[in-house]
CSV table of C-alpha atoms in Angstrom, one decimal:
chain,number,residue,atom,x,y,z
A,1,UNK,CA,2.8,-51.1,23.7
A,2,UNK,CA,4.7,-49.5,21.2
A,3,UNK,CA,1.4,-47.5,19.6
A,4,UNK,CA,0.9,-46.1,22.8
A,5,UNK,CA,4.2,-45.0,23.5
A,6,UNK,CA,4.3,-43.3,19.6
A,7,UNK,CA,0.9,-41.8,20.5
A,8,UNK,CA,2.2,-40.4,24.0
A,9,UNK,CA,5.6,-38.9,22.2
A,10,UNK,CA,3.6,-37.5,19.4
A,11,UNK,CA,1.1,-35.7,21.7
A,12,UNK,CA,3.9,-34.7,23.9
A,13,UNK,CA,5.4,-33.3,20.8
A,14,UNK,CA,2.5,-31.4,19.7
A,15,UNK,CA,2.1,-29.7,22.9
A,16,UNK,CA,5.8,-28.6,23.1
A,17,UNK,CA,5.7,-27.1,19.4
A,18,UNK,CA,2.7,-25.1,20.2
A,19,UNK,CA,4.4,-24.1,23.6
A,20,UNK,CA,7.3,-22.4,21.6
A,21,UNK,CA,5.5,-21.0,19.0
A,22,UNK,CA,2.8,-19.2,21.0
A,23,UNK,CA,1.6,-16.8,18.4
A,24,UNK,CA,-0.6,-19.8,17.0
A,25,UNK,CA,-2.1,-20.3,20.3
A,26,UNK,CA,-2.7,-17.0,21.4
A,27,UNK,CA,-4.0,-15.9,17.9
A,28,UNK,CA,-6.4,-18.5,18.4
A,29,UNK,CA,-7.4,-17.0,21.7
A,30,UNK,CA,-7.9,-13.9,20.2
A,31,UNK,CA,-9.9,-15.1,16.9
A,32,UNK,CA,-12.4,-16.5,19.2
A,33,UNK,CA,-12.6,-13.4,21.8
A,34,UNK,CA,-12.8,-11.4,18.7
A,35,UNK,CA,-15.6,-13.3,17.1
A,36,UNK,CA,-17.7,-13.0,20.3
A,37,UNK,CA,-17.1,-9.2,20.5
A,38,UNK,CA,-18.1,-8.8,17.0
A,39,UNK,CA,-21.4,-11.0,17.8
A,40,UNK,CA,-22.0,-9.0,20.7
A,41,UNK,CA,-21.4,-5.5,19.1
A,42,UNK,CA,-23.1,-6.4,15.9
A,43,UNK,CA,-26.3,-7.2,17.7
A,44,UNK,CA,-25.6,-3.8,19.7
A,45,UNK,CA,-27.2,-5.8,22.8
A,46,UNK,CA,-27.4,-5.3,26.6
A,47,UNK,CA,-27.2,-8.4,28.4
A,48,UNK,CA,-29.7,-11.3,28.0
A,49,UNK,CA,-31.7,-9.8,25.2
A,50,UNK,CA,-30.9,-12.5,22.9
A,51,UNK,CA,-33.6,-14.8,22.5
A,52,UNK,CA,-32.1,-18.4,23.1
A,53,UNK,CA,-32.7,-19.8,19.4
A,54,UNK,CA,-30.3,-17.0,18.4
A,55,UNK,CA,-27.8,-17.4,21.1
A,56,UNK,CA,-27.5,-21.0,20.5
A,57,UNK,CA,-27.0,-20.9,16.8
A,58,UNK,CA,-24.6,-17.8,17.0
A,59,UNK,CA,-22.4,-19.9,19.7
A,60,UNK,CA,-22.1,-23.0,17.4
A,61,UNK,CA,-21.6,-20.9,14.5
A,62,UNK,CA,-18.7,-19.2,16.2
A,63,UNK,CA,-17.4,-22.2,17.6
A,64,UNK,CA,-17.8,-24.0,13.8
A,65,UNK,CA,-15.6,-21.0,12.3
A,66,UNK,CA,-13.1,-21.3,15.1
A,67,UNK,CA,-12.8,-25.0,15.1
A,68,UNK,CA,-12.2,-24.9,11.1
A,69,UNK,CA,-9.7,-22.4,11.7
A,70,UNK,CA,-7.7,-24.2,14.5
A,71,UNK,CA,-7.8,-27.3,12.8
A,72,UNK,CA,-6.8,-26.5,9.6
A,73,UNK,CA,-3.4,-25.9,10.5
A,74,UNK,CA,-2.7,-29.1,12.2
A,75,UNK,CA,-0.8,-30.6,8.9
A,76,UNK,CA,-0.1,-27.1,7.5
A,77,UNK,CA,2.4,-26.4,10.2
A,78,UNK,CA,4.5,-29.3,8.8
A,79,UNK,CA,7.3,-29.0,6.4
A,80,UNK,CA,7.5,-31.4,3.8
A,81,UNK,CA,11.0,-32.8,5.3
A,82,UNK,CA,9.4,-33.1,8.7
A,83,UNK,CA,6.7,-35.1,7.6
A,84,UNK,CA,9.2,-37.5,5.9
A,85,UNK,CA,11.1,-37.7,9.2
A,86,UNK,CA,7.7,-38.8,11.0
A,87,UNK,CA,7.0,-41.3,8.2
A,88,UNK,CA,10.3,-43.1,9.4
A,89,UNK,CA,9.7,-42.9,13.0
A,90,UNK,CA,6.1,-43.5,13.7
A,91,UNK,CA,3.2,-45.6,12.3
A,92,UNK,CA,0.6,-43.5,10.6
A,93,UNK,CA,-2.2,-44.8,13.1
A,94,UNK,CA,0.0,-43.4,15.9
A,95,UNK,CA,0.1,-40.0,13.7
A,96,UNK,CA,-3.6,-39.5,13.1
A,97,UNK,CA,-4.6,-40.7,16.9
A,98,UNK,CA,-2.2,-38.4,18.4
A,99,UNK,CA,-3.4,-35.4,15.9
A,100,UNK,CA,-7.1,-36.1,16.9
A,101,UNK,CA,-6.5,-36.6,20.7
A,102,UNK,CA,-4.4,-33.0,20.6
A,103,UNK,CA,-7.0,-31.7,18.4
A,104,UNK,CA,-9.7,-32.6,21.1
A,105,UNK,CA,-7.8,-31.2,23.9
A,106,UNK,CA,-7.2,-27.9,21.5
A,107,UNK,CA,-11.0,-27.8,21.0
A,108,UNK,CA,-12.0,-28.5,24.6
A,109,UNK,CA,-10.2,-25.4,25.4
A,110,UNK,CA,-11.5,-23.2,22.7
A,111,UNK,CA,-15.0,-24.4,23.6
A,112,UNK,CA,-14.4,-23.6,27.3
A,113,UNK,CA,-13.2,-20.2,26.6
A,114,UNK,CA,-15.9,-19.5,23.8
A,115,UNK,CA,-18.9,-20.4,26.3
A,116,UNK,CA,-17.0,-18.8,29.2
A,117,UNK,CA,-16.5,-15.3,27.1
A,118,UNK,CA,-20.0,-15.7,25.4
A,119,UNK,CA,-21.8,-16.2,28.5
A,120,UNK,CA,-19.9,-13.1,30.0
A,121,UNK,CA,-21.1,-10.7,27.4
A,122,UNK,CA,-24.3,-12.2,26.0
A,123,UNK,CA,-25.6,-13.7,29.1
A,124,UNK,CA,-26.4,-17.5,29.8
A,125,UNK,CA,-29.8,-18.5,29.5
A,126,UNK,CA,-28.8,-22.3,29.8
A,127,UNK,CA,-30.9,-24.3,32.0
A,128,UNK,CA,-29.5,-27.8,32.1
A,129,UNK,CA,-25.9,-27.0,32.4
A,130,UNK,CA,-24.4,-30.2,32.6
A,131,UNK,CA,-26.4,-31.7,29.6
A,132,UNK,CA,-24.9,-28.4,27.7
A,133,UNK,CA,-21.4,-29.1,28.7
A,134,UNK,CA,-21.7,-32.8,28.1
A,135,UNK,CA,-23.0,-31.8,24.6
A,136,UNK,CA,-19.9,-29.5,24.1
A,137,UNK,CA,-17.6,-32.2,24.6
A,138,UNK,CA,-19.0,-34.4,22.3
A,139,UNK,CA,-19.3,-31.4,19.9
A,140,UNK,CA,-15.5,-30.8,20.4
A,141,UNK,CA,-14.8,-34.6,19.9
A,142,UNK,CA,-17.0,-34.5,16.5
A,143,UNK,CA,-15.4,-31.7,15.2
A,144,UNK,CA,-12.0,-32.3,16.1
A,145,UNK,CA,-12.0,-35.9,14.6
A,146,UNK,CA,-14.0,-35.1,11.3
A,147,UNK,CA,-11.6,-31.8,10.8
A,148,UNK,CA,-8.4,-33.2,11.4
A,149,UNK,CA,-9.1,-36.0,8.4
A,150,UNK,CA,-10.2,-33.2,6.2
A,151,UNK,CA,-7.2,-31.1,7.1
A,152,UNK,CA,-5.2,-33.9,5.9
A,153,UNK,CA,-6.7,-34.5,2.6
A,154,UNK,CA,-6.6,-30.6,2.3
A,155,UNK,CA,-3.1,-30.6,3.2
A,156,UNK,CA,-2.5,-32.7,0.1
A,157,UNK,CA,-3.7,-30.1,-2.3
A,158,UNK,CA,-1.1,-27.6,-1.2
A,159,UNK,CA,-3.0,-26.4,1.8
A,160,UNK,CA,-5.6,-24.8,0.3
A,161,UNK,CA,-7.7,-22.9,2.8
A,162,UNK,CA,-10.6,-22.5,0.7
A,163,UNK,CA,-10.5,-26.0,0.1
A,164,UNK,CA,-10.5,-26.7,3.6
A,165,UNK,CA,-13.5,-24.8,4.3
A,166,UNK,CA,-15.3,-26.5,1.2
A,167,UNK,CA,-14.7,-30.0,2.2
A,168,UNK,CA,-15.5,-29.5,5.9
A,169,UNK,CA,-18.6,-27.3,6.2
A,170,UNK,CA,-21.0,-29.8,4.4
A,171,UNK,CA,-19.6,-32.7,6.3
A,172,UNK,CA,-19.8,-30.7,9.5
A,173,UNK,CA,-23.6,-29.7,9.1
A,174,UNK,CA,-25.4,-32.9,10.1
A,175,UNK,CA,-23.3,-32.8,13.1
A,176,UNK,CA,-23.7,-29.5,13.7
A,177,UNK,CA,-27.6,-29.7,13.2
A,178,UNK,CA,-28.0,-32.4,16.0
A,179,UNK,CA,-25.6,-30.3,18.2
A,180,UNK,CA,-27.8,-27.5,18.1
A,181,UNK,CA,-30.7,-29.5,18.7
A,182,UNK,CA,-29.3,-30.9,22.0
A,183,UNK,CA,-28.2,-27.9,22.9
A,184,UNK,CA,-31.4,-26.1,22.3
A,185,UNK,CA,-32.9,-28.8,24.8
A,186,UNK,CA,-30.4,-28.0,27.3
A,187,UNK,CA,-31.2,-24.4,27.0
A,188,UNK,CA,-34.8,-25.3,27.5
A,189,UNK,CA,-34.2,-27.5,30.3
A,190,UNK,CA,-36.3,-30.0,28.8
A,191,UNK,CA,-36.2,-33.7,30.1
A,192,UNK,CA,-32.9,-35.4,29.3
A,193,UNK,CA,-34.8,-38.5,27.7
A,194,UNK,CA,-35.9,-36.3,24.8
A,195,UNK,CA,-32.2,-35.8,23.6
A,196,UNK,CA,-31.1,-39.2,24.0
A,197,UNK,CA,-31.8,-39.9,20.5
A,198,UNK,CA,-29.7,-37.4,19.2
A,199,UNK,CA,-27.0,-37.9,21.6
A,200,UNK,CA,-26.9,-41.6,20.6
A,201,UNK,CA,-26.7,-40.5,16.8
A,202,UNK,CA,-23.9,-38.0,17.6
A,203,UNK,CA,-21.9,-40.7,19.3
A,204,UNK,CA,-22.5,-42.9,16.4
A,205,UNK,CA,-21.5,-40.6,13.9
A,206,UNK,CA,-18.3,-39.6,16.1
A,207,UNK,CA,-17.4,-43.4,16.2
A,208,UNK,CA,-17.8,-43.6,12.3
A,209,UNK,CA,-15.6,-40.8,11.7
A,210,UNK,CA,-12.7,-42.1,13.9
A,211,UNK,CA,-12.8,-45.4,12.4
A,212,UNK,CA,-12.9,-44.2,9.0
A,213,UNK,CA,-10.2,-41.9,9.7
A,214,UNK,CA,-8.0,-44.7,11.2
A,215,UNK,CA,-8.6,-46.8,8.2
A,216,UNK,CA,-7.9,-44.1,5.5
A,217,UNK,CA,-5.1,-42.0,6.8
A,218,UNK,CA,-2.5,-44.9,6.2
A,219,UNK,CA,-3.5,-44.5,2.4
A,220,UNK,CA,-3.2,-40.8,2.5
A,221,UNK,CA,-0.2,-40.7,4.5
A,222,UNK,CA,1.7,-43.0,2.0
A,223,UNK,CA,0.9,-40.9,-0.9
B,1,UNK,CA,-25.6,-50.5,-39.1
B,2,UNK,CA,-26.5,-50.5,-35.3
B,3,UNK,CA,-24.1,-51.9,-33.0
B,4,UNK,CA,-25.5,-54.9,-31.0
B,5,UNK,CA,-26.0,-53.7,-27.4
B,6,UNK,CA,-26.4,-55.8,-24.4
B,7,UNK,CA,-29.7,-57.0,-23.2
B,8,UNK,CA,-30.1,-54.8,-19.8
B,9,UNK,CA,-30.0,-51.6,-22.2
B,10,UNK,CA,-33.3,-53.3,-23.7
B,11,UNK,CA,-34.7,-53.7,-20.7
B,12,UNK,CA,-34.0,-50.2,-19.6
B,13,UNK,CA,-35.9,-48.8,-22.4
B,14,UNK,CA,-38.7,-51.0,-22.0
B,15,UNK,CA,-38.9,-50.1,-18.3
B,16,UNK,CA,-38.6,-46.7,-18.7
B,17,UNK,CA,-41.3,-46.7,-21.6
B,18,UNK,CA,-43.8,-48.7,-19.4
B,19,UNK,CA,-43.0,-46.2,-16.3
B,20,UNK,CA,-43.7,-43.2,-18.7
B,21,UNK,CA,-46.8,-44.5,-20.2
B,22,UNK,CA,-48.4,-46.4,-17.1
B,23,UNK,CA,-47.2,-43.6,-14.7
B,24,UNK,CA,-48.9,-41.1,-16.6
B,25,UNK,CA,-52.0,-42.8,-17.8
B,26,UNK,CA,-53.0,-45.5,-15.4
B,27,UNK,CA,-55.3,-44.1,-12.1
B,28,UNK,CA,-53.7,-43.2,-8.9
B,29,UNK,CA,-55.9,-43.6,-5.6
B,30,UNK,CA,-57.4,-40.5,-4.3
B,31,UNK,CA,-57.3,-38.9,-7.9
B,32,UNK,CA,-60.8,-37.3,-7.7
B,33,UNK,CA,-61.5,-37.2,-4.2
B,34,UNK,CA,-58.5,-36.4,-2.0
B,35,UNK,CA,-57.0,-32.8,-2.2
B,36,UNK,CA,-53.8,-34.4,-3.9
B,37,UNK,CA,-55.1,-35.2,-7.1
B,38,UNK,CA,-52.6,-36.2,-9.8
B,39,UNK,CA,-49.4,-35.3,-7.6
B,40,UNK,CA,-49.3,-39.0,-6.6
B,41,UNK,CA,-47.6,-39.6,-9.8
B,42,UNK,CA,-44.4,-38.0,-8.4
B,43,UNK,CA,-43.9,-41.5,-6.8
B,44,UNK,CA,-42.7,-42.7,-10.3
B,45,UNK,CA,-40.2,-39.9,-11.2
B,46,UNK,CA,-39.5,-38.4,-8.1
B,47,UNK,CA,-38.6,-41.0,-5.7
B,48,UNK,CA,-36.7,-43.2,-8.2
B,49,UNK,CA,-34.3,-40.4,-8.4
B,50,UNK,CA,-33.2,-41.1,-5.0
B,51,UNK,CA,-33.2,-44.9,-5.1
B,52,UNK,CA,-30.8,-44.1,-8.3
B,53,UNK,CA,-28.5,-41.7,-6.7
B,54,UNK,CA,-28.1,-43.9,-3.5
B,55,UNK,CA,-27.2,-46.9,-5.7
B,56,UNK,CA,-24.8,-44.9,-7.9
B,57,UNK,CA,-23.1,-43.5,-5.0
B,58,UNK,CA,-22.8,-46.8,-3.3
B,59,UNK,CA,-21.2,-48.1,-6.5
B,60,UNK,CA,-19.0,-44.7,-6.7
B,61,UNK,CA,-17.5,-45.7,-3.0
B,62,UNK,CA,-17.2,-49.4,-3.9
B,63,UNK,CA,-15.0,-48.4,-6.8
B,64,UNK,CA,-13.1,-45.8,-5.0
B,65,UNK,CA,-12.2,-48.6,-2.4
B,66,UNK,CA,-11.2,-50.8,-5.2
B,67,UNK,CA,-9.0,-48.1,-6.4
B,68,UNK,CA,-7.4,-47.8,-3.4
B,69,UNK,CA,-6.6,-51.2,-3.0
B,70,UNK,CA,-5.4,-51.7,-6.9
B,71,UNK,CA,-4.7,-48.0,-8.1
B,72,UNK,CA,-6.4,-49.5,-11.1
B,73,UNK,CA,-7.3,-46.2,-12.9
B,74,UNK,CA,-10.3,-47.8,-14.3
B,75,UNK,CA,-11.9,-48.0,-11.0
B,76,UNK,CA,-11.3,-44.4,-10.2
B,77,UNK,CA,-13.1,-43.4,-13.5
B,78,UNK,CA,-16.2,-45.8,-12.4
B,79,UNK,CA,-16.1,-44.0,-8.9
B,80,UNK,CA,-16.2,-40.3,-10.7
B,81,UNK,CA,-18.5,-41.3,-13.5
B,82,UNK,CA,-21.1,-43.0,-11.3
B,83,UNK,CA,-20.9,-39.8,-8.5
B,84,UNK,CA,-21.0,-37.3,-11.6
B,85,UNK,CA,-24.5,-39.3,-12.7
B,86,UNK,CA,-25.6,-39.5,-8.9
B,87,UNK,CA,-25.2,-35.8,-9.0
B,88,UNK,CA,-27.7,-35.3,-12.0
B,89,UNK,CA,-30.0,-37.4,-10.2
B,90,UNK,CA,-29.8,-35.7,-7.4
B,91,UNK,CA,-30.5,-32.4,-9.1
B,92,UNK,CA,-33.7,-34.2,-10.9
B,93,UNK,CA,-34.7,-35.0,-7.4
B,94,UNK,CA,-34.7,-31.8,-6.3
B,95,UNK,CA,-36.3,-30.4,-9.1
B,96,UNK,CA,-39.1,-32.7,-9.4
B,97,UNK,CA,-39.4,-32.6,-5.7
B,98,UNK,CA,-39.6,-28.8,-5.8
B,99,UNK,CA,-42.4,-29.3,-8.2
B,100,UNK,CA,-44.6,-31.6,-6.3
B,101,UNK,CA,-44.0,-29.6,-3.3
B,102,UNK,CA,-45.4,-26.4,-4.9
B,103,UNK,CA,-48.6,-28.2,-5.3
B,104,UNK,CA,-48.8,-30.0,-2.1
B,105,UNK,CA,-47.2,-27.8,0.5
B,106,UNK,CA,-47.7,-25.0,-1.1
B,107,UNK,CA,-44.1,-23.9,-1.8
B,108,UNK,CA,-41.2,-25.0,-4.0
B,109,UNK,CA,-38.6,-24.9,-1.1
B,110,UNK,CA,-40.4,-25.6,2.2
B,111,UNK,CA,-37.6,-26.5,4.4
B,112,UNK,CA,-38.4,-30.0,5.3
B,113,UNK,CA,-35.8,-31.9,6.8
B,114,UNK,CA,-35.3,-34.3,3.8
B,115,UNK,CA,-35.2,-31.7,1.4
B,116,UNK,CA,-32.5,-29.9,3.6
B,117,UNK,CA,-30.6,-33.1,3.9
B,118,UNK,CA,-30.4,-33.5,0.2
B,119,UNK,CA,-29.1,-30.0,-0.6
B,120,UNK,CA,-26.4,-30.7,1.9
B,121,UNK,CA,-25.9,-34.1,0.3
B,122,UNK,CA,-25.4,-32.4,-2.8
B,123,UNK,CA,-22.7,-29.9,-1.3
B,124,UNK,CA,-20.8,-32.9,0.0
B,125,UNK,CA,-20.5,-34.4,-3.2
B,126,UNK,CA,-19.9,-31.1,-5.0
B,127,UNK,CA,-17.1,-30.9,-2.7
B,128,UNK,CA,-15.5,-33.7,-4.3
B,129,UNK,CA,-15.6,-32.6,-7.4
B,130,UNK,CA,-13.6,-29.2,-6.2
B,131,UNK,CA,-11.0,-31.6,-4.6
B,132,UNK,CA,-10.7,-33.4,-7.9
B,133,UNK,CA,-9.9,-30.3,-10.0
B,134,UNK,CA,-7.9,-28.8,-6.9
B,135,UNK,CA,-5.3,-31.6,-7.2
B,136,UNK,CA,-2.8,-31.3,-10.2
B,137,UNK,CA,-1.5,-34.4,-10.4
B,138,UNK,CA,-3.6,-36.8,-11.8
B,139,UNK,CA,-2.3,-40.0,-9.6
B,140,UNK,CA,-2.5,-37.9,-6.6
B,141,UNK,CA,-6.1,-36.7,-7.8
B,142,UNK,CA,-7.8,-40.0,-8.3
B,143,UNK,CA,-6.1,-41.3,-4.7
B,144,UNK,CA,-7.2,-38.4,-2.7
B,145,UNK,CA,-10.8,-37.8,-3.9
B,146,UNK,CA,-11.3,-41.6,-3.5
B,147,UNK,CA,-10.2,-41.3,0.4
B,148,UNK,CA,-12.6,-38.3,0.7
B,149,UNK,CA,-15.4,-40.5,-1.3
B,150,UNK,CA,-15.3,-43.0,1.4
B,151,UNK,CA,-15.5,-40.3,4.0
B,152,UNK,CA,-18.2,-38.3,2.2
B,153,UNK,CA,-20.2,-41.6,1.9
B,154,UNK,CA,-20.0,-42.3,5.6
B,155,UNK,CA,-21.6,-38.8,5.8
B,156,UNK,CA,-24.2,-39.4,3.3
B,157,UNK,CA,-25.7,-42.2,5.1
B,158,UNK,CA,-27.0,-40.8,8.2
B,159,UNK,CA,-27.6,-37.6,6.3
B,160,UNK,CA,-30.0,-38.9,4.3
B,161,UNK,CA,-31.3,-42.2,6.3
B,162,UNK,CA,-31.1,-41.3,10.0
B,163,UNK,CA,-31.5,-37.5,10.5
B,164,UNK,CA,-34.8,-36.9,9.0
B,165,UNK,CA,-36.3,-39.7,10.9
B,166,UNK,CA,-35.2,-38.0,14.0
B,167,UNK,CA,-37.2,-34.8,13.0
B,168,UNK,CA,-40.6,-34.0,12.7
B,169,UNK,CA,-41.2,-33.8,8.9
B,170,UNK,CA,-43.9,-33.6,6.6
B,171,UNK,CA,-42.6,-35.6,3.8
B,172,UNK,CA,-44.6,-38.6,3.0
B,173,UNK,CA,-43.3,-41.7,4.9
B,174,UNK,CA,-41.7,-39.7,7.6
B,175,UNK,CA,-42.7,-38.2,10.9
B,176,UNK,CA,-46.0,-40.0,11.1
B,177,UNK,CA,-47.3,-39.1,7.7
B,178,UNK,CA,-48.2,-42.2,5.5
B,179,UNK,CA,-46.2,-43.3,2.5
B,180,UNK,CA,-47.8,-44.5,-0.8
B,181,UNK,CA,-48.3,-48.0,0.9
B,182,UNK,CA,-51.4,-47.0,2.9
B,183,UNK,CA,-53.0,-45.7,-0.2
B,184,UNK,CA,-51.9,-48.2,-2.5
B,185,UNK,CA,-54.8,-51.0,-1.7
B,186,UNK,CA,-54.9,-52.7,-5.1
B,187,UNK,CA,-51.1,-53.0,-5.4
B,188,UNK,CA,-51.2,-50.8,-8.8
B,189,UNK,CA,-49.0,-48.3,-7.9
B,190,UNK,CA,-46.1,-50.7,-6.7
B,191,UNK,CA,-46.4,-52.8,-10.1
B,192,UNK,CA,-45.4,-49.1,-11.7
B,193,UNK,CA,-43.0,-47.9,-8.7
B,194,UNK,CA,-40.8,-50.9,-8.6
B,195,UNK,CA,-40.1,-51.2,-12.3
B,196,UNK,CA,-39.5,-47.6,-12.2
B,197,UNK,CA,-37.0,-47.6,-9.7
B,198,UNK,CA,-35.1,-50.4,-11.6
B,199,UNK,CA,-35.4,-48.8,-15.0
B,200,UNK,CA,-34.5,-45.2,-13.4
B,201,UNK,CA,-31.5,-47.1,-12.0
B,202,UNK,CA,-30.2,-48.9,-15.0
B,203,UNK,CA,-30.5,-45.6,-17.1
B,204,UNK,CA,-28.2,-44.0,-14.4
B,205,UNK,CA,-25.7,-47.1,-14.8
B,206,UNK,CA,-25.8,-46.6,-18.5
B,207,UNK,CA,-24.7,-43.0,-18.4
B,208,UNK,CA,-22.0,-44.1,-16.1
B,209,UNK,CA,-20.5,-46.5,-18.3
B,210,UNK,CA,-20.6,-44.0,-21.2
B,211,UNK,CA,-18.9,-41.4,-19.2
B,212,UNK,CA,-16.2,-44.2,-18.3
B,213,UNK,CA,-16.0,-45.1,-22.1
B,214,UNK,CA,-15.3,-40.9,-22.9
B,215,UNK,CA,-12.9,-40.6,-19.9
B,216,UNK,CA,-11.0,-44.0,-21.3
B,217,UNK,CA,-10.8,-42.2,-24.8
B,218,UNK,CA,-9.7,-39.0,-23.6
B,219,UNK,CA,-6.9,-40.8,-21.5
B,220,UNK,CA,-5.7,-42.4,-24.3
B,221,UNK,CA,-5.9,-39.5,-26.7
B,222,UNK,CA,-3.8,-37.4,-24.0
B,223,UNK,CA,-1.3,-40.3,-23.8
B,224,UNK,CA,-0.8,-40.0,-27.7
B,225,UNK,CA,-0.4,-36.3,-27.5
B,226,UNK,CA,2.2,-36.8,-24.5
B,227,UNK,CA,4.2,-39.5,-26.4
B,228,UNK,CA,3.9,-37.0,-29.7
B,229,UNK,CA,5.6,-34.1,-27.9
B,230,UNK,CA,8.2,-36.2,-26.6
B,231,UNK,CA,9.2,-37.4,-29.8
B,232,UNK,CA,9.6,-33.8,-31.0
B,233,UNK,CA,11.2,-32.8,-28.4
B,234,UNK,CA,13.8,-35.5,-28.5
B,235,UNK,CA,14.4,-35.2,-32.2
B,236,UNK,CA,17.6,-33.1,-33.2
B,237,UNK,CA,16.6,-29.7,-34.0
B,238,UNK,CA,18.0,-28.4,-37.3
B,239,UNK,CA,19.4,-24.8,-36.8
B,240,UNK,CA,17.9,-22.3,-38.8
B,241,UNK,CA,21.3,-20.8,-39.9
B,242,UNK,CA,21.6,-23.4,-42.1
């Protein structure tokens, strides 16, 4: 399996690169911890006083901004010459799949650090934790697959950071709304069957985004 | 002298004239007894906007895909023009919806899921135009915005057609609220509604073709300008000192 080999190699490369220049990764961790501290201090709360709706919305907004900031750089780090080098070495499908998988790993890490820190300072009113974590996984998957493609598009426009935000926010809103709804259900400990519709739609949306990225990325890559 | 125009343009004018006259004059059900009074007439003006917008966006995405396959500039003109007209349909849909909501729900912006979804859809497509203008190289701009167009359409469909149906909504035809079908006992509304949808959509297509013609002329003009500047630049310059 040539494609699998390429994907493995590319993911390995991404991880090594990230490890070598730790400032990006550390910066990211600081970003999310800083955002959580700002949220905590600006509400000037003691533990467990935020009502669940606010708790939930705030958490997802922090996660959304961290995700956009993290994944925005997935094509920006690369210099033009290096991109040309990949172009010779690997197929575009392998590159986009590797980027998506790597971003999913990164997002998962961010999500767990995020929920850990967030619960620590703002309390954790979640009643159905497995459901909440499952939803978090779906969210990480959806955010990273959507944003990877968008960052590829934004990278073509001279790595414009504003453009990245403008393009990705409206596209992420439907996904974000579903995620917020499911996690609200999990917060309230509602019966799991109530969220099935939303979970199914989320899964379908993730699938659509990934398939479209696979189809479109080769075209984007070639230009 | 009037230039000869195609038959479907006459059809558009006829259908829209019929929509305007019949839509404003023919009785609507519940007119005197219900609390909706004349607001049901929004069906002939508000609902076709969304049909028109969806159809124009479909045309836009199809042309974007054709552009990606052939790199023919004309398909890109069609993709951009129909997206532009679709945006205007969206604006009109939001405005007519807000007028209707003011009388029926009591507030112009009620935060109904359908209203919100429509606003988000507009943002998605406005980002498309921002992306277009951010790319300087025209070849690159048409190509990358075509890619984004396909992506945006894939978000637009679940946003408009799936998400509002998952939520409680007070919009007619959603969340257990009856659409017009249940009031339209004698089928009078249907006789106006379907022609209205076709008429407005054709009007949108007409606008798009006009925009495409404008874009073609502009491109030609730029080409002429470009060749002129090249000619001037390549001519041997006469020195001032002579």
